[in-house]
Coordinates of C-alpha atoms in Angstrom, one line a residue:
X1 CA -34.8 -15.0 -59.4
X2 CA -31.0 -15.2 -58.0
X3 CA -28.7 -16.0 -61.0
X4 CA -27.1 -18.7 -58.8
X5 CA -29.4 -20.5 -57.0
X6 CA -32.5 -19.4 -58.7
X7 CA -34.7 -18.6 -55.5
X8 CA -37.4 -15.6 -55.6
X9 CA -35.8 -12.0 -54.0
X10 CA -35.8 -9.1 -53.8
X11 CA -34.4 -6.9 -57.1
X12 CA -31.1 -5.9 -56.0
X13 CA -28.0 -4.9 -58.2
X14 CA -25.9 -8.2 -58.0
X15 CA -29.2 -10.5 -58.8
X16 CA -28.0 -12.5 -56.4
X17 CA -29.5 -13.9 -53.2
X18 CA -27.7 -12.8 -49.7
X19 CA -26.2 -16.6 -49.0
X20 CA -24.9 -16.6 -52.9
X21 CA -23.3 -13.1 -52.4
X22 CA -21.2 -13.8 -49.4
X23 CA -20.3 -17.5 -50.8
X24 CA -18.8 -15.1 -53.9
X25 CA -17.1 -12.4 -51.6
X26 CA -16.0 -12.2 -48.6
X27 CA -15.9 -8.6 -47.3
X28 CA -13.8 -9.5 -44.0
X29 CA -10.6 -11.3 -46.5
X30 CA -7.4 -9.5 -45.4
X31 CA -8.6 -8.8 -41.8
X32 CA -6.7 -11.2 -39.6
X33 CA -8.7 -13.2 -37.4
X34 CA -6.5 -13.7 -34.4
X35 CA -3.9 -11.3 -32.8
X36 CA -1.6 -11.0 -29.7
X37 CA -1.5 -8.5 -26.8
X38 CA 1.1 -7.7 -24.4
X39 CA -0.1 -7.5 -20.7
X40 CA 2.5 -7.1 -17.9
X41 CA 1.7 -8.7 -14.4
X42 CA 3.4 -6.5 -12.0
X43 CA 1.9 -3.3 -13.2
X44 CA -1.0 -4.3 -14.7
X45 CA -0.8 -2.5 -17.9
X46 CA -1.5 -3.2 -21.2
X47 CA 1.3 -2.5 -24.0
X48 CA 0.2 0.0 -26.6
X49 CA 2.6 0.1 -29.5
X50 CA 5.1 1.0 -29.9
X51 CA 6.4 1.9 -26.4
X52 CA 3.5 2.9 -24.2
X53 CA 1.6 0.5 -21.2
X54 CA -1.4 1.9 -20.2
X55 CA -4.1 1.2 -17.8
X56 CA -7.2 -0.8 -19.0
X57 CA -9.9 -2.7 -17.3
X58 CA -11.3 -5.8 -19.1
X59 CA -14.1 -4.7 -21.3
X60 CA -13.6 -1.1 -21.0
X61 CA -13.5 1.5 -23.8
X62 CA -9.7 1.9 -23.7
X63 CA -8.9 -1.7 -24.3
X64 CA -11.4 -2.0 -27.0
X65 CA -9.8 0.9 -28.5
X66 CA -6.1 -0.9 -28.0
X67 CA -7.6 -3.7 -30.0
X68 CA -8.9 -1.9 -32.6
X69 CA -5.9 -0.5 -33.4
X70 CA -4.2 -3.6 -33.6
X71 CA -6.0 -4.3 -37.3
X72 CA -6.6 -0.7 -38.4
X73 CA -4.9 -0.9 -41.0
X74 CA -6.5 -4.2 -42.4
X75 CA -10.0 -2.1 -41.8
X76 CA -9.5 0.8 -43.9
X77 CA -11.0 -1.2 -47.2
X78 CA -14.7 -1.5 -45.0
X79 CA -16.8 0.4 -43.1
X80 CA -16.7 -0.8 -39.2
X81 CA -20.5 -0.6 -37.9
X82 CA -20.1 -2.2 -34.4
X83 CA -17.7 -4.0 -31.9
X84 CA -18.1 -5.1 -29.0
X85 CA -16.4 -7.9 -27.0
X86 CA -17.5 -11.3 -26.1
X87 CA -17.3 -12.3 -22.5
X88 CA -14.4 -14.7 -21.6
X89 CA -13.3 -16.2 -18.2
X90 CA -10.6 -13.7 -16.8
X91 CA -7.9 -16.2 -16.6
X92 CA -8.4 -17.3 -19.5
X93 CA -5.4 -14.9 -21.4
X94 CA -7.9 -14.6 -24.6
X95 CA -10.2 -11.7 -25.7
X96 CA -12.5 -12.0 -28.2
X97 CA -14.1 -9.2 -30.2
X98 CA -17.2 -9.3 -32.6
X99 CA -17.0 -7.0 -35.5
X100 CA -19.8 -5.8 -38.1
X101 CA -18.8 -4.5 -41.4
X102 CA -19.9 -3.1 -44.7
X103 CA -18.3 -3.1 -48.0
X104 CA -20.3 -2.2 -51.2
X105 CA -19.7 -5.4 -53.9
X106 CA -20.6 -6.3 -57.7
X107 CA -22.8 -3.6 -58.8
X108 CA -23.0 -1.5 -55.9
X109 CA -24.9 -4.0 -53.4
X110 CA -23.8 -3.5 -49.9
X111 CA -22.7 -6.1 -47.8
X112 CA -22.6 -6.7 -44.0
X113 CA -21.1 -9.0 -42.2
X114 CA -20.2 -10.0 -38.4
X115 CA -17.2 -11.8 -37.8
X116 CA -14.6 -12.5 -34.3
X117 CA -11.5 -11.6 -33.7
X118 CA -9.6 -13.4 -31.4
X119 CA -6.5 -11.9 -29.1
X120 CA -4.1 -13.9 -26.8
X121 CA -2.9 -12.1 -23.4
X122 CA 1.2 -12.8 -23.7
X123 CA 3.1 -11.4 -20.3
X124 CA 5.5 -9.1 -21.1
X125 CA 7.4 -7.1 -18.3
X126 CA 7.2 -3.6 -18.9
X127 CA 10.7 -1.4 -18.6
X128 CA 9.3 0.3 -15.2
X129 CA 9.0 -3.1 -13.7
X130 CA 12.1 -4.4 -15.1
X131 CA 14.0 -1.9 -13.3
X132 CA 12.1 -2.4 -10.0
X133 CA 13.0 -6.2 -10.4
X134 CA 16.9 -5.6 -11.0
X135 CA 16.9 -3.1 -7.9
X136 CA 20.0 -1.8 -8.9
X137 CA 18.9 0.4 -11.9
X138 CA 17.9 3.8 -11.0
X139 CA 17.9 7.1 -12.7
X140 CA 17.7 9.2 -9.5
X141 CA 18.1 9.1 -5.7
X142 CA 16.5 11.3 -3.3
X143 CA 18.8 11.3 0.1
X144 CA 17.3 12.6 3.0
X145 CA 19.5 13.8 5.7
X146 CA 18.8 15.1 9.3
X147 CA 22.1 15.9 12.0
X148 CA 20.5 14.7 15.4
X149 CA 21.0 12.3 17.7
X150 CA 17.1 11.2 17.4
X151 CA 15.1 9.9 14.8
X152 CA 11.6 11.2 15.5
X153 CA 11.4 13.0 12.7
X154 CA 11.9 10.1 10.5
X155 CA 9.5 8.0 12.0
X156 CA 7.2 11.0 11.7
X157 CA 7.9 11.0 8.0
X158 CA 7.8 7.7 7.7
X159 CA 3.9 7.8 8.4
X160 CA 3.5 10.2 6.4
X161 CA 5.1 8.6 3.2
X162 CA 2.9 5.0 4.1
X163 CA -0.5 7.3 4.5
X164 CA 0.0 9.3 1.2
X165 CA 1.5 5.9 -0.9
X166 CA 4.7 8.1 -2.2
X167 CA 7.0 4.7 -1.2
X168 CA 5.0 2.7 -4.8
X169 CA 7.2 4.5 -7.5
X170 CA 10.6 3.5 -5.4
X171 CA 12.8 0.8 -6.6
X172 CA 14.6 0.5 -3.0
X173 CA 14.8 2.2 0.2
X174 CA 17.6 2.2 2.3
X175 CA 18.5 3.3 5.9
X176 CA 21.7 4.3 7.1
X177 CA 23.0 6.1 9.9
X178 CA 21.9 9.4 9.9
X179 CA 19.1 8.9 6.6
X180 CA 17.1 7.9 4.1
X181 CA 18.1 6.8 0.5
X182 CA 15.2 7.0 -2.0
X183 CA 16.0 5.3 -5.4
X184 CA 13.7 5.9 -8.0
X185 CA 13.8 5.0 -12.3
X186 CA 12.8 8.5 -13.2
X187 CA 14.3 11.7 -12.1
X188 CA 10.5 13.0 -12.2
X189 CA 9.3 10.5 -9.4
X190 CA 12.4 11.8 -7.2
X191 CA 11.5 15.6 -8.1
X192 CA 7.8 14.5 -6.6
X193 CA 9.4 13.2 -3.5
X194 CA 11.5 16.3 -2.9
X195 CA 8.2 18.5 -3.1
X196 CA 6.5 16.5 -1.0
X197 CA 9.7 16.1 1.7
X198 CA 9.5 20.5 1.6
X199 CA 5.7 20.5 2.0
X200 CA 5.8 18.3 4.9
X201 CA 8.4 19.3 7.0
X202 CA 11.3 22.1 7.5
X203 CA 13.7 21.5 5.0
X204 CA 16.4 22.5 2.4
X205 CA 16.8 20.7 -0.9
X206 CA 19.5 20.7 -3.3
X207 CA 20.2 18.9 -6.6
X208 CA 23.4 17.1 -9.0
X209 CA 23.8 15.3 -11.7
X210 CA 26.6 13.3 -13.4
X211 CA 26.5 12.0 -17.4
X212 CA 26.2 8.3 -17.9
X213 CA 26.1 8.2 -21.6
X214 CA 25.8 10.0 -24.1
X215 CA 24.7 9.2 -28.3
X216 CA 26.0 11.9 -30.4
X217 CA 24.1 10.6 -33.5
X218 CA 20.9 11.2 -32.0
X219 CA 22.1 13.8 -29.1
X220 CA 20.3 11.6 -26.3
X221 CA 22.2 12.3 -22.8
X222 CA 21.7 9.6 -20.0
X223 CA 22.1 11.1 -16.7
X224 CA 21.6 10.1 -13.1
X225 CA 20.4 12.4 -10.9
X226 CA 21.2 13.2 -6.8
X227 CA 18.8 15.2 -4.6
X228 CA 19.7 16.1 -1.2
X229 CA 17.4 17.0 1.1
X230 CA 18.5 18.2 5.1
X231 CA 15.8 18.4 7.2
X232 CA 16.2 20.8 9.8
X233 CA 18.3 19.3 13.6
X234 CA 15.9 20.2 15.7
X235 CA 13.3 17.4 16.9
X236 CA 10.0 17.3 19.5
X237 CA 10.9 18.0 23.4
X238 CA 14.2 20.1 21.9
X239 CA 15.3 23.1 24.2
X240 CA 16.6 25.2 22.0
X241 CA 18.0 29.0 22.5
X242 CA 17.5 31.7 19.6
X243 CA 19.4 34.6 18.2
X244 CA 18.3 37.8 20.1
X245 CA 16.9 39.0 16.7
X246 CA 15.3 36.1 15.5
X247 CA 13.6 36.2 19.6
X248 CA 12.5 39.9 18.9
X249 CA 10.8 39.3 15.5
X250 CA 8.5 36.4 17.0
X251 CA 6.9 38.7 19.3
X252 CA 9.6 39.3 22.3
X253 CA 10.0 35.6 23.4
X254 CA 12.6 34.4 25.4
X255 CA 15.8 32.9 23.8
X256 CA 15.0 29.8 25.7
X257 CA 12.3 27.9 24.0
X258 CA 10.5 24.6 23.8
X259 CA 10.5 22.5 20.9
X260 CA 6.4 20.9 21.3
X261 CA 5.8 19.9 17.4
X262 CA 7.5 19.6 14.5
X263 CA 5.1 19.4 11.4
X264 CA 6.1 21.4 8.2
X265 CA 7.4 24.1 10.6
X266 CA 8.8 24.4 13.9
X267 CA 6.3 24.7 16.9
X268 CA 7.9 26.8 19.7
X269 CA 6.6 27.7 23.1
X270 CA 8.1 29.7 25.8
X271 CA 7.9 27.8 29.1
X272 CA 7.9 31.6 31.0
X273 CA 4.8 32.9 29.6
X274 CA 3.2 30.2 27.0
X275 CA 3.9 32.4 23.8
X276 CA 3.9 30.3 20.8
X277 CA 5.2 30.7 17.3
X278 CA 6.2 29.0 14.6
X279 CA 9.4 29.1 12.4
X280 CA 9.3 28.1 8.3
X281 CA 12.5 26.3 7.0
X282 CA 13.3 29.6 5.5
X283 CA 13.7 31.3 8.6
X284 CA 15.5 28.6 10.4
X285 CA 18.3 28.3 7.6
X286 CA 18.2 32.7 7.5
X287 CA 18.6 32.1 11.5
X288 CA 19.7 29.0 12.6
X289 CA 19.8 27.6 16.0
X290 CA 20.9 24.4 17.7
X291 CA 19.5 21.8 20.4
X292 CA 21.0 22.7 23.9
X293 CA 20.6 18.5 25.1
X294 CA 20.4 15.4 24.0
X295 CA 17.6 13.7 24.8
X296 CA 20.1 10.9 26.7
X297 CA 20.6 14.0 29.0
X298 CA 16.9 14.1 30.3
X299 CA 16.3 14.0 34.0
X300 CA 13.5 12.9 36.2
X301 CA 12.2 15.3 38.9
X302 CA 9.5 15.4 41.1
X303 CA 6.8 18.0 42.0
X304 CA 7.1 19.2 45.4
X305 CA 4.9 22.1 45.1
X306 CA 2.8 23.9 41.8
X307 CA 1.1 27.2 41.8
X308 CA -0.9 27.8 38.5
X309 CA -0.8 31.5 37.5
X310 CA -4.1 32.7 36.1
X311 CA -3.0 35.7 34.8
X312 CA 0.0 37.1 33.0
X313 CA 0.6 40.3 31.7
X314 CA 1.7 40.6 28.1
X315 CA 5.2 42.3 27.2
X316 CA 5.6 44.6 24.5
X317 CA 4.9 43.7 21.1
X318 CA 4.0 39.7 22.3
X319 CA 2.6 37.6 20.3
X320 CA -0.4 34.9 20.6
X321 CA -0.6 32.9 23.7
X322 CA -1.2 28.7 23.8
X323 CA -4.8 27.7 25.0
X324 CA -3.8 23.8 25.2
X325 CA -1.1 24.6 28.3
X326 CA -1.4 26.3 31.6
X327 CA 1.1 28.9 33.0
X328 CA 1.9 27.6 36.5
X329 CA 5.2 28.3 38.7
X330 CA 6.7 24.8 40.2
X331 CA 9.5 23.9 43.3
X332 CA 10.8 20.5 41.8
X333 CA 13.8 18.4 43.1
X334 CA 15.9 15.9 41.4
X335 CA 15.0 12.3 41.6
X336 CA 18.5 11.8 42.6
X337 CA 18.9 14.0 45.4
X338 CA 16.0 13.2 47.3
X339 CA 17.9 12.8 50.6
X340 CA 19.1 16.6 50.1
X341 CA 17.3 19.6 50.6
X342 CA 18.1 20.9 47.5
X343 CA 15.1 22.3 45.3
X344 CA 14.8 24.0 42.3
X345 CA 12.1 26.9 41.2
X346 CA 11.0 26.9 37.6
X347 CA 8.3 28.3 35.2
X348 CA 6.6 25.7 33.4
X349 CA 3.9 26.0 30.7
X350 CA 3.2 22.1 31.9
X351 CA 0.4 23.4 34.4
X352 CA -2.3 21.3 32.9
X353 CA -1.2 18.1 34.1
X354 CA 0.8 18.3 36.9
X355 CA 0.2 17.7 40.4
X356 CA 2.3 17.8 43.7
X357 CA 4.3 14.0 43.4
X358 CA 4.2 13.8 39.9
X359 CA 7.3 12.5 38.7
X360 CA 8.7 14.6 35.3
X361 CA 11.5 14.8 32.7
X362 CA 13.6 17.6 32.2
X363 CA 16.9 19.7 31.5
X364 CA 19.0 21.0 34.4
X365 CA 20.5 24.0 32.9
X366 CA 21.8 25.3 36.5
X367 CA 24.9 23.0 36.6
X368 CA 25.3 22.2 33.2
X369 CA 27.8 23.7 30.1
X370 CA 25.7 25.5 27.8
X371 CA 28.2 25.2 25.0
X372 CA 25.9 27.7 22.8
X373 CA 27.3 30.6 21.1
X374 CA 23.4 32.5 21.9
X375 CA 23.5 31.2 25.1
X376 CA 27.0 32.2 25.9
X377 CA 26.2 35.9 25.7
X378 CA 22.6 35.7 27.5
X379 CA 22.6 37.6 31.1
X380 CA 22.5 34.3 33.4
X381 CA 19.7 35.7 35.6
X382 CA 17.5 35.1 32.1
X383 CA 18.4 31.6 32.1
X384 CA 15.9 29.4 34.0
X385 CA 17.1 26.2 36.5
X386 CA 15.0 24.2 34.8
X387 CA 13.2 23.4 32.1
X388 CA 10.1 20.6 31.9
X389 CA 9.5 18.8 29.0
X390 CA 7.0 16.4 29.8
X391 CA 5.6 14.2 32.7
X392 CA 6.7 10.8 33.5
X393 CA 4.8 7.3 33.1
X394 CA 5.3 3.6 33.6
X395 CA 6.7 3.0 30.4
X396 CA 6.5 -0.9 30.6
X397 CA 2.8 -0.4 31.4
X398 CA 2.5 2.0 28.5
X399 CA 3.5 -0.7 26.2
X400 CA 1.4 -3.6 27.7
X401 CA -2.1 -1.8 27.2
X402 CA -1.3 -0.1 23.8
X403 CA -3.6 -1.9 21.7
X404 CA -2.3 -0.5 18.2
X405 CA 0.3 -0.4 16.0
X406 CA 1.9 1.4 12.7
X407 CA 2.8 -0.4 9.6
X408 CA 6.7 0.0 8.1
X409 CA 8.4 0.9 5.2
X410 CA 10.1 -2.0 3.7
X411 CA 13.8 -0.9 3.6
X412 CA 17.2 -2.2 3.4
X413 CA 19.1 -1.2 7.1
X414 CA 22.8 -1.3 7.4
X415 CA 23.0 -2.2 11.3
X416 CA 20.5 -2.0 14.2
X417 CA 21.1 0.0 16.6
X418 CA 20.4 -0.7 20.1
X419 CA 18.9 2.6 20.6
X420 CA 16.4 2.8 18.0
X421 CA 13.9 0.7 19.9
X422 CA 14.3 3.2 22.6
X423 CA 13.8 5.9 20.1
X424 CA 10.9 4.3 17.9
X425 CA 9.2 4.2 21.9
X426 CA 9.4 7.5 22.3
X427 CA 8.2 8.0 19.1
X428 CA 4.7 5.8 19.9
X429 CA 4.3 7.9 23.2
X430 CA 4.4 11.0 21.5
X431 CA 1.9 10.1 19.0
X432 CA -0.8 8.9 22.1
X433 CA 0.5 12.5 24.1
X434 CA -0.2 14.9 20.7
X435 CA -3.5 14.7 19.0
X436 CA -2.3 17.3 16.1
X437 CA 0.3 14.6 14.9
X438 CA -1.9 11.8 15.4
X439 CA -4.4 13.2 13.0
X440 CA -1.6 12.9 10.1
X441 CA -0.6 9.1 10.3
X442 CA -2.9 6.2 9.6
X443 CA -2.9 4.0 13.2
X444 CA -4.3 0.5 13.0
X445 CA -6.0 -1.4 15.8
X446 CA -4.0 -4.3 17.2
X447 CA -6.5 -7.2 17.9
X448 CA -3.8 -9.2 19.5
X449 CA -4.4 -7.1 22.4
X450 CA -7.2 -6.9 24.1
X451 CA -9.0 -3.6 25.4
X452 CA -8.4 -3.0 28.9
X453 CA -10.8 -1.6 31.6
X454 CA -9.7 1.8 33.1
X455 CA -10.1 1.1 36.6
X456 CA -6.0 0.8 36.7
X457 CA -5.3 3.5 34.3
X458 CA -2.7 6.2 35.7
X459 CA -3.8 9.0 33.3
X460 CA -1.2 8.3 30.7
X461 CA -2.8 9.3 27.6
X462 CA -4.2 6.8 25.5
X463 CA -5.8 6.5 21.4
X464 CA -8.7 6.2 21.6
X465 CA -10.7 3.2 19.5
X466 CA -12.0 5.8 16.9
X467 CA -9.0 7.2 15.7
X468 CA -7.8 3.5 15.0
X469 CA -8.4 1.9 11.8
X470 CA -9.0 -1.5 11.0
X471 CA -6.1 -3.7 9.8
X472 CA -7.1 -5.6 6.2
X473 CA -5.9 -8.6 5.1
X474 CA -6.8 -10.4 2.4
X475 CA -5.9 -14.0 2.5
X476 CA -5.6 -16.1 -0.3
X477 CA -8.6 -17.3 -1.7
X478 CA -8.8 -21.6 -2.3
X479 CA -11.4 -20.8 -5.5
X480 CA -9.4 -18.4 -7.0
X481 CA -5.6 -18.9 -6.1
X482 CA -3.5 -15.3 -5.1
X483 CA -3.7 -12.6 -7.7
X484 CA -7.3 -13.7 -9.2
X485 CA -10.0 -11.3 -9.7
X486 CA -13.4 -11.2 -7.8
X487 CA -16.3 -10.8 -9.9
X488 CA -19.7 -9.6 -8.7

């Protein structure tokens, strides 16, 4: 019989019925029953004591473990059998866990017992977030520099940056003249940046630091760091002339080259005999070269007459040869001088696409100054009339039927300029003119426009619907308010 209440059981040590024994002990007495946890809203991260904020879904094995911790201490006197927790409404800042115990009592009878612990979600903005709030707090700044007139190759990298999401660990973004400003609250999100600036295009990186502070008690330093990163000054549709040697190491070309790409190196064709080759940052900065024009400087000529050349015999030591462009030998004549008889006779590597009375853009170098130290010293007779970049559209009707568009960095710009509309333009028709690129940057259908039949189309190139992703939006949902989580 139980001493206490005198019911039949079971022999056990204590004598004492199960309802007796846990009215005399209670096994879960110096385990607190309720606790708090810190939970920042920005970031989404849960604090872990002392310092750290780490990721946890609700009910997942990591946050369980974060709880756990909490009252580790108070659960060294028992033996934890199971915990598990009990479901509450997501917005409803408490978690609840239910834990079973053992502790051996009076006479070695072992007791278990289940009991809940309750936590309340506090918000609590973590130090990364803290600094992205204040915007002017940063630990290091990554400053992006290219000398040219254009900004192509900024756009270009602007893609890039959106498509791989390496703008999410910036606390600002600014834009001036010539640049980009990266500011960042760790010196190792702005090292990540610079690698990922030399992996994607042709650059040279360099790096500074200055003391802020410094504790000579516990020999902590605080420093903010400057990287500088110049991207190379040569940009798409570039004529550019090379050093004889650097000309003879890349298989004979001519000094006068076309810029067609740049990527993470320099794409070069010759115009004379479609001979492509490509030039690392390395090389450039070991050899460098400049841009002959300006793109301002572009002028628009028409095809009189074009003769495709089937065959070309390879020099000495040539390299490989472009299968996207066609060799072909043109008579062309300024747009300006049509009521002369003046023409002029070029080499193009532009044969693909154009016809007698196309209208296309180019460089005059017959009655220009080449102020270029390479070209200077060239014998003239090896420096062509004319050099074709590209052929000539409606740009007004361009812009009407483009039915796409590219998202933006958010960043802070020190005065538009009339010119960059011009420039961001001639950015959007290169992208539609060179798959190669296109295949790097994330282009988004533009429903606002509808899709147009191609009974009027000119043969400007287009994007076509499958390369275009679709635009998501989520709008803010009248059950759940902004911010609230979707369960399934």
């Amino acid at each position: 019989l139980c001493c206490q209440c005198g019911i039949p059981i079971p022999p056990n040590p204590a004598n004492m019925c199960v309802g007796c024994l846990r009215a005399q002990v209670d096994i879960t007495e110096g385990i607190p029953k309720q606790g708090t946890v810190h939970f920042c809203k920005q970031c989404e991260r849960y604090l872990q004591p002392p310092g750290t904020w780490i990721h946890c879904s609700l009910e997942s094995r990591e946050l369980l473990a974060l709880c756990l911790k909490k009252i580790k201490a108070s659960l060294s006197k028992v033996r934890l059998i199971d915990a598990g927790f009990i479901w509450t409404e997501p917005h409803s800042k408490r978690l609840k866990l239910k834990l079973t115990v053992q502790k051996e009592v009076i006479n070695g009878a072992i007791l278990q017992q289940v009991f809940v612990v309750e936590y309340v979600v506090q918000s609590q903005m973590c130090e990364d977030c803290h600094r992205i709030e204040a915007k002017d707090f940063w630990k290091a700044v990554v400053q992006v520099r290219q000398k040219t007139v254009h900004k192509k190759t900024f756009y270009y990298l602007e893609q890039l940056i959106l498509k791989h999401r390496l703008h999410q660990n910036t606390l600002r973004i600014k834009e001036i003249h010539d640049g980009l400003d990266f500011y960042y609250s760790s010196k190792q999100h702005a090292q990540k940046m610079v690698d990922f600036l030399q992996c994607t295009v042709p650059s040279r990186s360099k790096s500074s630091q200055r003391l802020i502070s410094h504790d000579i008690h516990s020999n902590v330093y605080n420093y903010k760091s400057t990287f500088s990163v110049e991207i190379v000054p040569i940009c798409k549709d570039n004529v550019v002339c090379l050093s004889p040697k650097l000309a003879q190491s890349l298989g004979n070309m001519s000094q006068i080259c076309v810029c067609i790409r740049v990527t993470s190196t320099i794409h070069l064709i010759d115009p004379r005999t479609l001979q492509i080759a490509e030039i690392d940052g390395n090389t450039y900065w070991r050899h460098p070269f400049h841009s002959l024009f300006h793109p301002k400087q572009l002028e628009e000529f028409i095809i009189m007459d074009i003769n495709r050349v089937h065959e070309k015999k390879k020099g000495a030591g040539a390299g490989a040869r472009s299968n996207k462009h066609t060799l072909a030998e043109a008579w062309v004549r300024k747009t300006s001088e049509l009521d002369t008889d003046h023409q002029y006779f070029c080499s193009t590597h532009l044969g693909h696409i154009l016809n007698p009375g196309d209208l296309v853009l180019g460089f005059d170098l017959a009655n220009c100054n080449l102020n270029d130290e390479f070209a200077n010293k060239m014998n003239p007779h090896s420096i062509p009339d004319v050099v074709l970049i590209k052929k000539s559209y409606d740009r007004s009707k361009r812009q009407r039927r483009r039915n796409w568009k590219l998202k933006e960095l958010e960043r802070d710009r020190e005065a538009t300029d009339t010119d960059d509309e011009r420039q961001y333009q001639d950015f959007l028709e290169d992208l539609e003119e060179d798959e190669t690129i296109r295949k790097n940057v994330n282009i988004y259908r533009n429903a606002d426009i509808p899709v147009e039949s191609d009974t009027d189309d000119d043969g400007a190139p287009r994007i076509s619907l499958a390369e275009m992703l679709e635009d998501l939006h989520i709008s803010q949902d009248a059950t759940g308010g902004e911010g609230a989580e979707m369960l399934t």
